[in-house]
PDB file of C-alpha atoms in Angstrom:
ATOM      1  CA  MET A 651     -32.277 -14.627  16.525  1.00 34.00           C
ATOM      2  CA  ALA A 652     -32.614 -12.584  19.525  1.00 36.00           C
ATOM      3  CA  ASP A 653     -34.471  -9.292  19.230  1.00 37.00           C
ATOM      4  CA  THR A 654     -32.608  -6.038  19.284  1.00 37.00           C
ATOM      5  CA  LYS A 655     -31.887  -5.000  22.957  1.00 39.00           C
ATOM      6  CA  VAL A 656     -31.091  -1.661  24.607  1.00 39.00           C
ATOM      7  CA  ALA A 657     -27.561  -1.541  24.991  1.00 40.00           C
ATOM      8  CA  GLY A 658     -26.080  -2.875  28.289  1.00 41.00           C
ATOM      9  CA  THR A 659     -29.024  -4.148  29.366  1.00 42.00           C
ATOM     10  CA  HIS A 660     -29.262  -7.563  28.300  1.00 49.00           C
ATOM     11  CA  HIS A 661     -27.657  -9.494  30.827  1.00 56.00           C
ATOM     12  CA  GLN A 662     -25.514  -9.358  34.073  1.00 70.00           C
ATOM     13  CA  LEU A 663     -21.565  -8.826  33.554  1.00 79.00           C
ATOM     14  CA  GLY A 664     -19.369 -10.939  35.110  1.00 84.00           C
ATOM     15  CA  SER A 665     -15.852 -10.235  36.767  1.00 93.00           C
ATOM     16  CA  THR A 666     -13.095  -8.798  34.715  1.00 95.00           C
ATOM     17  CA  MET A 667     -11.754 -10.970  31.897  1.00 96.00           C
ATOM     18  CA  VAL A 668      -9.412  -8.856  29.994  1.00 97.00           C
ATOM     19  CA  GLN A 669      -6.980  -6.107  31.739  1.00 97.00           C
ATOM     20  CA  ILE A 670      -4.909  -3.932  29.501  1.00 98.00           C
ATOM     21  CA  GLN A 671      -2.880  -1.752  31.481  1.00 97.00           C
ATOM     22  CA  ASN A 672      -0.670   1.236  30.325  1.00 97.00           C
ATOM     23  CA  VAL A 673       0.123  -0.605  27.088  1.00 98.00           C
ATOM     24  CA  HIS A 674       2.520   0.953  24.490  1.00 97.00           C
ATOM     25  CA  LYS A 675       3.554  -0.663  21.245  1.00 97.00           C
ATOM     26  CA  TYR A 676       6.010   0.789  19.077  1.00 97.00           C
ATOM     27  CA  TYR A 677       6.989  -0.022  15.435  1.00 95.00           C
ATOM     28  CA  GLY A 678      10.632   1.156  15.373  1.00 94.00           C
ATOM     29  CA  SER A 679       9.966   4.923  16.066  1.00 95.00           C
ATOM     30  CA  LEU A 680       6.373   4.777  15.156  1.00 96.00           C
ATOM     31  CA  HIS A 681       4.409   5.242  18.540  1.00 97.00           C
ATOM     32  CA  VAL A 682       1.354   3.176  17.596  1.00 97.00           C
ATOM     33  CA  LEU A 683      -0.390   2.691  21.080  1.00 98.00           C
ATOM     34  CA  ARG A 684       0.042   5.381  23.639  1.00 98.00           C
ATOM     35  CA  GLY A 685      -0.747   4.033  27.135  1.00 98.00           C
ATOM     36  CA  VAL A 686      -3.916   2.246  26.501  1.00 98.00           C
ATOM     37  CA  ASP A 687      -5.948   1.350  29.448  1.00 98.00           C
ATOM     38  CA  LEU A 688      -8.999  -0.810  29.277  1.00 98.00           C
ATOM     39  CA  ASP A 689     -11.007  -3.553  31.312  1.00 97.00           C
ATOM     40  CA  VAL A 690     -13.478  -5.951  29.682  1.00 97.00           C
ATOM     41  CA  ARG A 691     -15.736  -7.949  31.999  1.00 96.00           C
ATOM     42  CA  SER A 692     -16.905 -11.500  31.204  1.00 95.00           C
ATOM     43  CA  GLY A 693     -19.890 -11.522  28.807  1.00 94.00           C
ATOM     44  CA  GLU A 694     -19.165  -7.928  28.117  1.00 95.00           C
ATOM     45  CA  VAL A 695     -19.310  -6.978  24.301  1.00 96.00           C
ATOM     46  CA  VAL A 696     -16.877  -3.900  23.781  1.00 97.00           C
ATOM     47  CA  CYS A 697     -16.714  -2.456  20.247  1.00 97.00           C
ATOM     48  CA  VAL A 698     -13.910  -0.304  19.375  1.00 98.00           C
ATOM     49  CA  ILE A 699     -14.328   2.385  16.671  1.00 97.00           C
ATOM     50  CA  GLY A 700     -11.743   4.881  15.319  1.00 96.00           C
ATOM     51  CA  PRO A 701      -9.943   5.916  11.959  1.00 95.00           C
ATOM     52  CA  SER A 702      -7.721   4.177  10.058  1.00 93.00           C
ATOM     53  CA  GLY A 703      -4.206   3.889  11.753  1.00 93.00           C
ATOM     54  CA  SER A 704      -5.757   4.868  15.388  1.00 96.00           C
ATOM     55  CA  GLY A 705      -4.156   1.470  16.647  1.00 97.00           C
ATOM     56  CA  LYS A 706      -7.630  -0.502  16.831  1.00 97.00           C
ATOM     57  CA  THR A 707      -6.120  -3.567  15.221  1.00 96.00           C
ATOM     58  CA  THR A 708      -2.679  -3.404  16.993  1.00 97.00           C
ATOM     59  CA  LEU A 709      -4.308  -3.461  20.248  1.00 98.00           C
ATOM     60  CA  LEU A 710      -6.348  -6.802  19.294  1.00 97.00           C
ATOM     61  CA  ARG A 711      -3.335  -8.178  17.833  1.00 96.00           C
ATOM     62  CA  CYS A 712      -1.604  -7.704  21.269  1.00 97.00           C
ATOM     63  CA  ILE A 713      -4.597  -9.029  23.355  1.00 97.00           C
ATOM     64  CA  ASN A 714      -3.755 -12.272  21.049  1.00 94.00           C
ATOM     65  CA  PHE A 715      -0.090 -11.715  21.072  1.00 95.00           C
ATOM     66  CA  LEU A 716       0.179 -11.579  17.249  1.00 94.00           C
ATOM     67  CA  GLU A 717       2.051  -8.355  18.124  1.00 95.00           C
ATOM     68  CA  THR A 718       4.443  -7.925  20.994  1.00 95.00           C
ATOM     69  CA  TYR A 719       4.053  -4.708  23.199  1.00 96.00           C
ATOM     70  CA  GLN A 720       7.020  -2.882  24.721  1.00 94.00           C
ATOM     71  CA  GLU A 721       5.588  -1.392  27.850  1.00 94.00           C
ATOM     72  CA  GLY A 722       2.378  -2.332  30.225  1.00 96.00           C
ATOM     73  CA  ARG A 723       0.674  -5.412  30.778  1.00 96.00           C
ATOM     74  CA  ILE A 724      -2.156  -7.362  29.238  1.00 97.00           C
ATOM     75  CA  LEU A 725      -3.823 -10.135  31.398  1.00 96.00           C
ATOM     76  CA  VAL A 726      -6.589 -12.464  29.907  1.00 96.00           C
ATOM     77  CA  ASP A 727      -8.513 -14.214  33.135  1.00 95.00           C
ATOM     78  CA  GLY A 728      -5.711 -13.229  35.146  1.00 94.00           C
ATOM     79  CA  ASP A 729      -2.768 -14.790  32.967  1.00 93.00           C
ATOM     80  CA  LEU A 730      -0.317 -12.321  31.667  1.00 95.00           C
ATOM     81  CA  VAL A 731      -0.041 -12.538  27.922  1.00 95.00           C
ATOM     82  CA  GLY A 732       3.265 -12.910  26.363  1.00 94.00           C
ATOM     83  CA  TYR A 733       5.585 -12.092  29.421  1.00 95.00           C
ATOM     84  CA  ARG A 734       6.151 -13.216  32.743  1.00 93.00           C
ATOM     85  CA  ASP A 735       6.654 -11.268  35.898  1.00 89.00           C
ATOM     86  CA  ARG A 736      10.084 -11.235  37.345  1.00 91.00           C
ATOM     87  CA  ASN A 737      10.346  -9.288  40.703  1.00 89.00           C
ATOM     88  CA  GLY A 738       8.284  -6.600  38.793  1.00 84.00           C
ATOM     89  CA  LYS A 739       9.928  -6.763  35.486  1.00 88.00           C
ATOM     90  CA  LEU A 740       8.684  -8.541  32.465  1.00 88.00           C
ATOM     91  CA  VAL A 741      10.498 -11.004  30.809  1.00 93.00           C
ATOM     92  CA  PRO A 742       9.105 -12.870  27.475  1.00 93.00           C
ATOM     93  CA  ALA A 743       7.445 -16.006  28.293  1.00 95.00           C
ATOM     94  CA  ARG A 744       8.143 -19.604  26.781  1.00 94.00           C
ATOM     95  CA  GLU A 745       6.405 -20.370  23.583  1.00 93.00           C
ATOM     96  CA  SER A 746       4.317 -23.003  25.426  1.00 91.00           C
ATOM     97  CA  GLU A 747       3.080 -20.484  27.745  1.00 91.00           C
ATOM     98  CA  ILE A 748       2.285 -17.881  24.975  1.00 92.00           C
ATOM     99  CA  ALA A 749       0.465 -20.651  23.216  1.00 90.00           C
ATOM    100  CA  ARG A 750      -1.546 -21.547  26.153  1.00 88.00           C
ATOM    101  CA  VAL A 751      -3.005 -18.227  26.934  1.00 89.00           C
ATOM    102  CA  ARG A 752      -3.104 -17.069  23.244  1.00 89.00           C
ATOM    103  CA  ALA A 753      -5.650 -20.479  23.059  1.00 89.00           C
ATOM    104  CA  GLU A 754      -7.844 -18.555  25.144  1.00 92.00           C
ATOM    105  CA  THR A 755      -8.484 -15.659  22.761  1.00 95.00           C
ATOM    106  CA  ALA A 756      -9.630 -16.409  19.333  1.00 94.00           C
ATOM    107  CA  MET A 757      -9.492 -13.914  16.781  1.00 95.00           C
ATOM    108  CA  VAL A 758     -11.481 -13.622  13.525  1.00 96.00           C
ATOM    109  CA  PHE A 759      -9.502 -11.749  10.732  1.00 94.00           C
ATOM    110  CA  GLN A 760     -10.751  -9.322   7.967  1.00 91.00           C
ATOM    111  CA  GLN A 761      -9.629 -11.906   5.514  1.00 91.00           C
ATOM    112  CA  PHE A 762     -11.258 -15.325   6.299  1.00 90.00           C
ATOM    113  CA  ASN A 763      -7.754 -17.186   6.521  1.00 91.00           C
ATOM    114  CA  LEU A 764      -9.550 -20.543   5.895  1.00 96.00           C
ATOM    115  CA  PHE A 765      -7.176 -23.415   4.635  1.00 96.00           C
ATOM    116  CA  PRO A 766      -8.436 -23.649   0.942  1.00 97.00           C
ATOM    117  CA  HIS A 767      -7.452 -27.320   0.812  1.00 97.00           C
ATOM    118  CA  MET A 768      -9.845 -28.288   3.760  1.00 97.00           C
ATOM    119  CA  THR A 769     -13.689 -28.663   3.824  1.00 98.00           C
ATOM    120  CA  ALA A 770     -15.650 -26.184   6.168  1.00 98.00           C
ATOM    121  CA  LEU A 771     -16.004 -28.980   8.620  1.00 98.00           C
ATOM    122  CA  ARG A 772     -12.292 -29.749   8.839  1.00 98.00           C
ATOM    123  CA  ASN A 773     -11.321 -26.081   8.801  1.00 98.00           C
ATOM    124  CA  VAL A 774     -13.706 -26.067  12.139  1.00 98.00           C
ATOM    125  CA  THR A 775     -12.151 -29.110  13.541  1.00 97.00           C
ATOM    126  CA  PHE A 776      -8.451 -28.678  12.862  1.00 96.00           C
ATOM    127  CA  GLY A 777      -7.816 -26.448  16.041  1.00 93.00           C
ATOM    128  CA  PRO A 778      -9.609 -28.576  18.606  1.00 94.00           C
ATOM    129  CA  THR A 779      -7.791 -32.068  17.107  1.00 95.00           C
ATOM    130  CA  LYS A 780      -4.218 -30.129  16.919  1.00 91.00           C
ATOM    131  CA  VAL A 781      -4.265 -27.772  19.699  1.00 86.00           C
ATOM    132  CA  ARG A 782      -6.657 -29.125  22.377  1.00 88.00           C
ATOM    133  CA  GLY A 783      -6.178 -32.677  21.719  1.00 91.00           C
ATOM    134  CA  VAL A 784      -9.907 -33.658  21.113  1.00 94.00           C
ATOM    135  CA  SER A 785     -10.640 -36.900  19.436  1.00 96.00           C
ATOM    136  CA  LYS A 786     -11.768 -36.617  16.002  1.00 95.00           C
ATOM    137  CA  ALA A 787     -15.345 -37.852  16.508  1.00 97.00           C
ATOM    138  CA  ILE A 788     -16.035 -35.398  19.464  1.00 97.00           C
ATOM    139  CA  ALA A 789     -14.423 -32.837  17.203  1.00 97.00           C
ATOM    140  CA  GLU A 790     -16.607 -33.341  14.294  1.00 97.00           C
ATOM    141  CA  LYS A 791     -19.776 -33.639  16.218  1.00 97.00           C
ATOM    142  CA  ARG A 792     -18.996 -29.891  18.024  1.00 97.00           C
ATOM    143  CA  GLY A 793     -17.958 -28.665  14.497  1.00 98.00           C
ATOM    144  CA  LEU A 794     -21.367 -29.800  13.010  1.00 98.00           C
ATOM    145  CA  GLU A 795     -23.050 -28.163  15.888  1.00 97.00           C
ATOM    146  CA  LEU A 796     -21.192 -25.043  15.160  1.00 97.00           C
ATOM    147  CA  LEU A 797     -21.891 -24.815  11.597  1.00 97.00           C
ATOM    148  CA  ASP A 798     -25.476 -25.195  12.263  1.00 97.00           C
ATOM    149  CA  ARG A 799     -25.002 -22.431  14.795  1.00 95.00           C
ATOM    150  CA  VAL A 800     -23.726 -20.242  11.857  1.00 96.00           C
ATOM    151  CA  GLY A 801     -26.449 -21.218   9.507  1.00 96.00           C
ATOM    152  CA  LEU A 802     -24.084 -23.656   7.532  1.00 97.00           C
ATOM    153  CA  SER A 803     -25.102 -27.063   8.465  1.00 95.00           C
ATOM    154  CA  ASP A 804     -25.573 -27.753   4.591  1.00 97.00           C
ATOM    155  CA  LYS A 805     -21.965 -26.797   3.944  1.00 98.00           C
ATOM    156  CA  ALA A 806     -19.866 -29.067   6.092  1.00 98.00           C
ATOM    157  CA  LYS A 807     -18.423 -30.823   3.092  1.00 98.00           C
ATOM    158  CA  SER A 808     -18.023 -27.663   1.021  1.00 98.00           C
ATOM    159  CA  TYR A 809     -14.434 -26.163   0.401  1.00 98.00           C
ATOM    160  CA  PRO A 810     -13.898 -22.388   0.834  1.00 97.00           C
ATOM    161  CA  ASN A 811     -13.765 -21.538  -3.041  1.00 97.00           C
ATOM    162  CA  GLN A 812     -17.298 -23.146  -2.916  1.00 98.00           C
ATOM    163  CA  LEU A 813     -18.462 -20.460  -0.638  1.00 97.00           C
ATOM    164  CA  SER A 814     -19.787 -16.615  -0.624  1.00 96.00           C
ATOM    165  CA  GLY A 815     -17.317 -14.254   1.557  1.00 95.00           C
ATOM    166  CA  GLY A 816     -20.277 -14.057   3.732  1.00 96.00           C
ATOM    167  CA  GLN A 817     -20.257 -18.106   4.431  1.00 96.00           C
ATOM    168  CA  GLN A 818     -16.440 -18.056   4.608  1.00 97.00           C
ATOM    169  CA  GLN A 819     -16.448 -15.492   7.367  1.00 96.00           C
ATOM    170  CA  ARG A 820     -19.293 -17.259   9.137  1.00 97.00           C
ATOM    171  CA  VAL A 821     -16.861 -20.774   8.952  1.00 97.00           C
ATOM    172  CA  ALA A 822     -14.123 -18.674  10.311  1.00 97.00           C
ATOM    173  CA  ILE A 823     -16.472 -17.785  13.537  1.00 97.00           C
ATOM    174  CA  ALA A 824     -17.323 -21.184  13.774  1.00 97.00           C
ATOM    175  CA  ARG A 825     -13.688 -22.259  13.939  1.00 96.00           C
ATOM    176  CA  ALA A 826     -12.841 -19.628  16.462  1.00 96.00           C
ATOM    177  CA  LEU A 827     -15.670 -20.888  18.697  1.00 96.00           C
ATOM    178  CA  ALA A 828     -14.334 -24.447  18.459  1.00 96.00           C
ATOM    179  CA  MET A 829     -11.631 -23.480  20.437  1.00 94.00           C
ATOM    180  CA  GLU A 830     -13.974 -22.534  23.275  1.00 93.00           C
ATOM    181  CA  PRO A 831     -12.084 -19.473  23.750  1.00 94.00           C
ATOM    182  CA  LYS A 832     -12.814 -17.027  26.759  1.00 95.00           C
ATOM    183  CA  VAL A 833     -12.754 -13.934  24.447  1.00 97.00           C
ATOM    184  CA  MET A 834     -13.728 -13.472  20.969  1.00 97.00           C
ATOM    185  CA  LEU A 835     -11.817 -10.712  18.935  1.00 97.00           C
ATOM    186  CA  PHE A 836     -13.265  -9.704  15.773  1.00 97.00           C
ATOM    187  CA  ASP A 837     -11.122  -7.460  13.375  1.00 97.00           C
ATOM    188  CA  GLU A 838     -13.250  -5.731  10.872  1.00 95.00           C
ATOM    189  CA  VAL A 839     -14.796  -8.858  10.062  1.00 95.00           C
ATOM    190  CA  THR A 840     -17.328  -7.459   7.378  1.00 94.00           C
ATOM    191  CA  SER A 841     -14.991  -5.037   5.911  1.00 92.00           C
ATOM    192  CA  ALA A 842     -14.093  -7.246   3.178  1.00 88.00           C
ATOM    193  CA  LEU A 843     -17.387  -8.376   2.098  1.00 92.00           C
ATOM    194  CA  ASP A 844     -19.939  -7.244  -0.650  1.00 91.00           C
ATOM    195  CA  PRO A 845     -22.763  -5.000   1.318  1.00 89.00           C
ATOM    196  CA  GLU A 846     -25.436  -7.678   0.678  1.00 89.00           C
ATOM    197  CA  LEU A 847     -23.422 -10.470   2.711  1.00 92.00           C
ATOM    198  CA  VAL A 848     -22.659  -7.760   5.637  1.00 94.00           C
ATOM    199  CA  GLY A 849     -25.923  -8.665   7.284  1.00 93.00           C
ATOM    200  CA  GLU A 850     -25.532 -12.339   7.723  1.00 94.00           C
ATOM    201  CA  VAL A 851     -22.326 -12.321   9.494  1.00 95.00           C
ATOM    202  CA  LEU A 852     -23.460  -9.475  11.894  1.00 95.00           C
ATOM    203  CA  ALA A 853     -26.614 -11.757  12.620  1.00 95.00           C
ATOM    204  CA  VAL A 854     -24.221 -14.497  13.663  1.00 95.00           C
ATOM    205  CA  MET A 855     -22.176 -11.956  15.996  1.00 95.00           C
ATOM    206  CA  ARG A 856     -25.422 -10.688  17.369  1.00 93.00           C
ATOM    207  CA  ASP A 857     -26.766 -14.167  18.240  1.00 93.00           C
ATOM    208  CA  LEU A 858     -23.288 -14.655  20.086  1.00 92.00           C
ATOM    209  CA  ALA A 859     -23.558 -11.536  22.248  1.00 91.00           C
ATOM    210  CA  GLU A 860     -27.432 -11.711  22.989  1.00 88.00           C
ATOM    211  CA  ARG A 861     -27.975 -15.735  23.654  1.00 84.00           C
ATOM    212  CA  GLU A 862     -24.579 -16.976  24.127  1.00 83.00           C
ATOM    213  CA  ARG A 863     -23.018 -14.075  26.127  1.00 86.00           C
ATOM    214  CA  VAL A 864     -19.655 -14.352  24.738  1.00 90.00           C
ATOM    215  CA  THR A 865     -17.109 -11.971  25.816  1.00 95.00           C
ATOM    216  CA  MET A 866     -16.414 -10.107  22.609  1.00 97.00           C
ATOM    217  CA  ILE A 867     -13.731  -7.477  21.603  1.00 98.00           C
ATOM    218  CA  VAL A 868     -15.025  -6.006  18.049  1.00 98.00           C
ATOM    219  CA  VAL A 869     -13.140  -3.555  15.980  1.00 97.00           C
ATOM    220  CA  THR A 870     -15.967  -2.326  13.443  1.00 95.00           C
ATOM    221  CA  HIS A 871     -17.033   0.497  11.344  1.00 93.00           C
ATOM    222  CA  GLU A 872     -20.709  -0.887  11.721  1.00 93.00           C
ATOM    223  CA  MET A 873     -21.969   1.920  13.655  1.00 92.00           C
ATOM    224  CA  GLN A 874     -25.653   0.695  13.905  1.00 90.00           C
ATOM    225  CA  PHE A 875     -24.434  -2.764  15.042  1.00 93.00           C
ATOM    226  CA  ALA A 876     -22.304  -1.308  17.752  1.00 94.00           C
ATOM    227  CA  ARG A 877     -25.175   0.946  18.940  1.00 92.00           C
ATOM    228  CA  GLU A 878     -27.538  -2.021  19.148  1.00 91.00           C
ATOM    229  CA  VAL A 879     -25.378  -4.960  20.326  1.00 93.00           C
ATOM    230  CA  ALA A 880     -22.383  -3.402  22.574  1.00 95.00           C
ATOM    231  CA  ASP A 881     -22.565  -2.762  26.116  1.00 94.00           C
ATOM    232  CA  ARG A 882     -20.009  -0.493  25.713  1.00 96.00           C
ATOM    233  CA  VAL A 883     -18.149   1.490  22.714  1.00 97.00           C
ATOM    234  CA  VAL A 884     -14.344   2.562  22.757  1.00 98.00           C
ATOM    235  CA  PHE A 885     -13.313   5.590  20.555  1.00 97.00           C
ATOM    236  CA  MET A 886      -9.660   5.518  19.689  1.00 97.00           C
ATOM    237  CA  ASP A 887      -7.616   7.965  17.873  1.00 97.00           C
ATOM    238  CA  ASP A 888      -3.892   8.337  17.407  1.00 96.00           C
ATOM    239  CA  GLY A 889      -3.220   5.288  19.820  1.00 97.00           C
ATOM    240  CA  VAL A 890      -5.247   6.491  22.967  1.00 98.00           C
ATOM    241  CA  ILE A 891      -8.706   5.875  24.112  1.00 98.00           C
ATOM    242  CA  VAL A 892     -10.366   9.433  23.724  1.00 97.00           C
ATOM    243  CA  GLU A 893     -13.978   8.424  24.834  1.00 97.00           C
ATOM    244  CA  GLU A 894     -15.597   5.260  26.167  1.00 97.00           C
ATOM    245  CA  GLY A 895     -19.026   4.489  27.509  1.00 96.00           C
ATOM    246  CA  PRO A 896     -22.516   2.889  27.025  1.00 94.00           C
ATOM    247  CA  ALA A 897     -22.765   2.497  23.424  1.00 90.00           C
ATOM    248  CA  ALA A 898     -26.057   4.549  22.755  1.00 86.00           C
ATOM    249  CA  ASN A 899     -24.709   7.300  24.664  1.00 91.00           C
ATOM    250  CA  LEU A 900     -21.624   7.393  23.119  1.00 93.00           C
ATOM    251  CA  ILE A 901     -22.680   7.136  19.452  1.00 91.00           C
ATOM    252  CA  SER A 902     -25.772   9.788  20.223  1.00 90.00           C
ATOM    253  CA  ASN A 903     -24.056  12.159  21.940  1.00 92.00           C
ATOM    254  CA  PRO A 904     -20.255  12.191  21.550  1.00 93.00           C
ATOM    255  CA  GLN A 905     -18.328  14.671  23.812  1.00 93.00           C
ATOM    256  CA  SER A 906     -15.238  15.340  21.941  1.00 94.00           C
ATOM    257  CA  ASP A 907     -14.925  16.823  18.539  1.00 95.00           C
ATOM    258  CA  ARG A 908     -12.578  14.205  17.376  1.00 94.00           C
ATOM    259  CA  LEU A 909     -15.450  11.784  17.826  1.00 95.00           C
ATOM    260  CA  ARG A 910     -18.246  14.089  16.387  1.00 94.00           C
ATOM    261  CA  SER A 911     -16.184  14.391  13.268  1.00 94.00           C
ATOM    262  CA  PHE A 912     -15.417  10.764  13.239  1.00 94.00           C
ATOM    263  CA  LEU A 913     -19.194   9.772  13.517  1.00 92.00           C
ATOM    264  CA  SER A 914     -20.220  12.376  11.129  1.00 91.00           C
ATOM    265  CA  ARG A 915     -18.770  10.323   8.063  1.00 87.00           C
ATOM    266  CA  PHE A 916     -20.860   7.398   8.662  1.00 81.00           C
ATOM    267  CA  ALA A 917     -24.070   9.479   8.787  1.00 71.00           C
ATOM    268  CA  ASP A 918     -23.305  11.127   5.492  1.00 59.00           C
ATOM    269  CA  SER A 919     -22.478   7.578   4.070  1.00 54.00           C
ATOM    270  CA  GLY A 920     -25.480   5.911   5.434  1.00 52.00           C
ATOM    271  CA  HIS A 921     -23.408   3.418   7.490  1.00 52.00           C
ATOM    272  CA  LEU A 922     -25.203   4.062  10.570  1.00 51.00           C
ATOM    273  CA  THR A 923     -28.034   1.748   9.335  1.00 43.00           C
ATOM    274  CA  ARG A 924     -26.325  -0.616   7.211  1.00 40.00           C
ATOM    275  CA  SER A 925     -26.095  -3.302   9.684  1.00 39.00           C
ATOM    276  CA  GLN A 926     -29.943  -3.615   9.647  1.00 39.00           C
ATOM    277  CA  GLY A 927     -29.362  -6.159   6.944  1.00 38.00           C
ATOM    278  CA  ALA A 928     -28.856  -8.593   9.713  1.00 38.00           C
ATOM    279  CA  ASP A 929     -32.502  -8.780   9.993  1.00 39.00           C
ATOM    280  CA  GLN A 930     -32.690 -10.923   6.846  1.00 37.00           C
ATOM    281  CA  LEU A 931     -30.904 -13.801   8.284  1.00 37.00           C
ATOM    282  CA  SER A 932     -33.020 -13.349  11.719  1.00 38.00           C
ATOM    283  CA  ALA A 933     -35.903 -13.736   9.556  1.00 36.00           C
ATOM    284  CA  LYS A 934     -34.471 -17.142   8.330  1.00 35.00           C
ATOM    285  CA  SER A 935     -33.254 -18.445  11.484  1.00 35.00           C
TER     286      SER A 935
END
């Protein structure tokens, strides 16, 4: 695995890959996203932090169009997500158009969501063969390479119930990478794991960020991971972006009382150093 970097200095970023423009999301009368604006550049790692209910996961799900949004625009590599622009007015896109754009944004969830009746390799190859039309032979060759990348080359024939939580989550990451997405979305991917398994998953994500230069939007409570790996950290609260900036600066020197209060919880609980367990897998790689 790559050495720890100084946030924001590990590589040159490309052009804007994700554009979120004045996005509003309602669940009935509940206003969950209140005019969110955010640009993410190609190769950038953005960690989104904030308290429960702040809109972090909803924002990710809107980018992937697992949730609709009522106002604003989200674009991935210039393509409008979920809608078409008809004379300045948004109208729902066709399902085929939604599926095409969604395929460019792979999401890894809190729960692993693996198919229990499929081996690890079959879980990884299912998307490319069914959605991308890749041949079985090519998909399996690529799938084995990806399982090796996440440290699971010996688990290709194992079923999910034969794997630990950390191993299942690493299969889920390999499955997302198999779709060759332009953007990877991670939604609290360590929150369902036992503490001793967190490091192995964070190490894989660290490697994607530092070696592969994958564009990543990561909702996380792993503050040390955010500080070390992210180019930028975004703090959300009550459906809005309160602060954003270079990772080390924002976490070490918060400007708002809301962010200071939020970060104090992690300092008290020891979560600011929890991700250091990632070094365990680095040593093995």
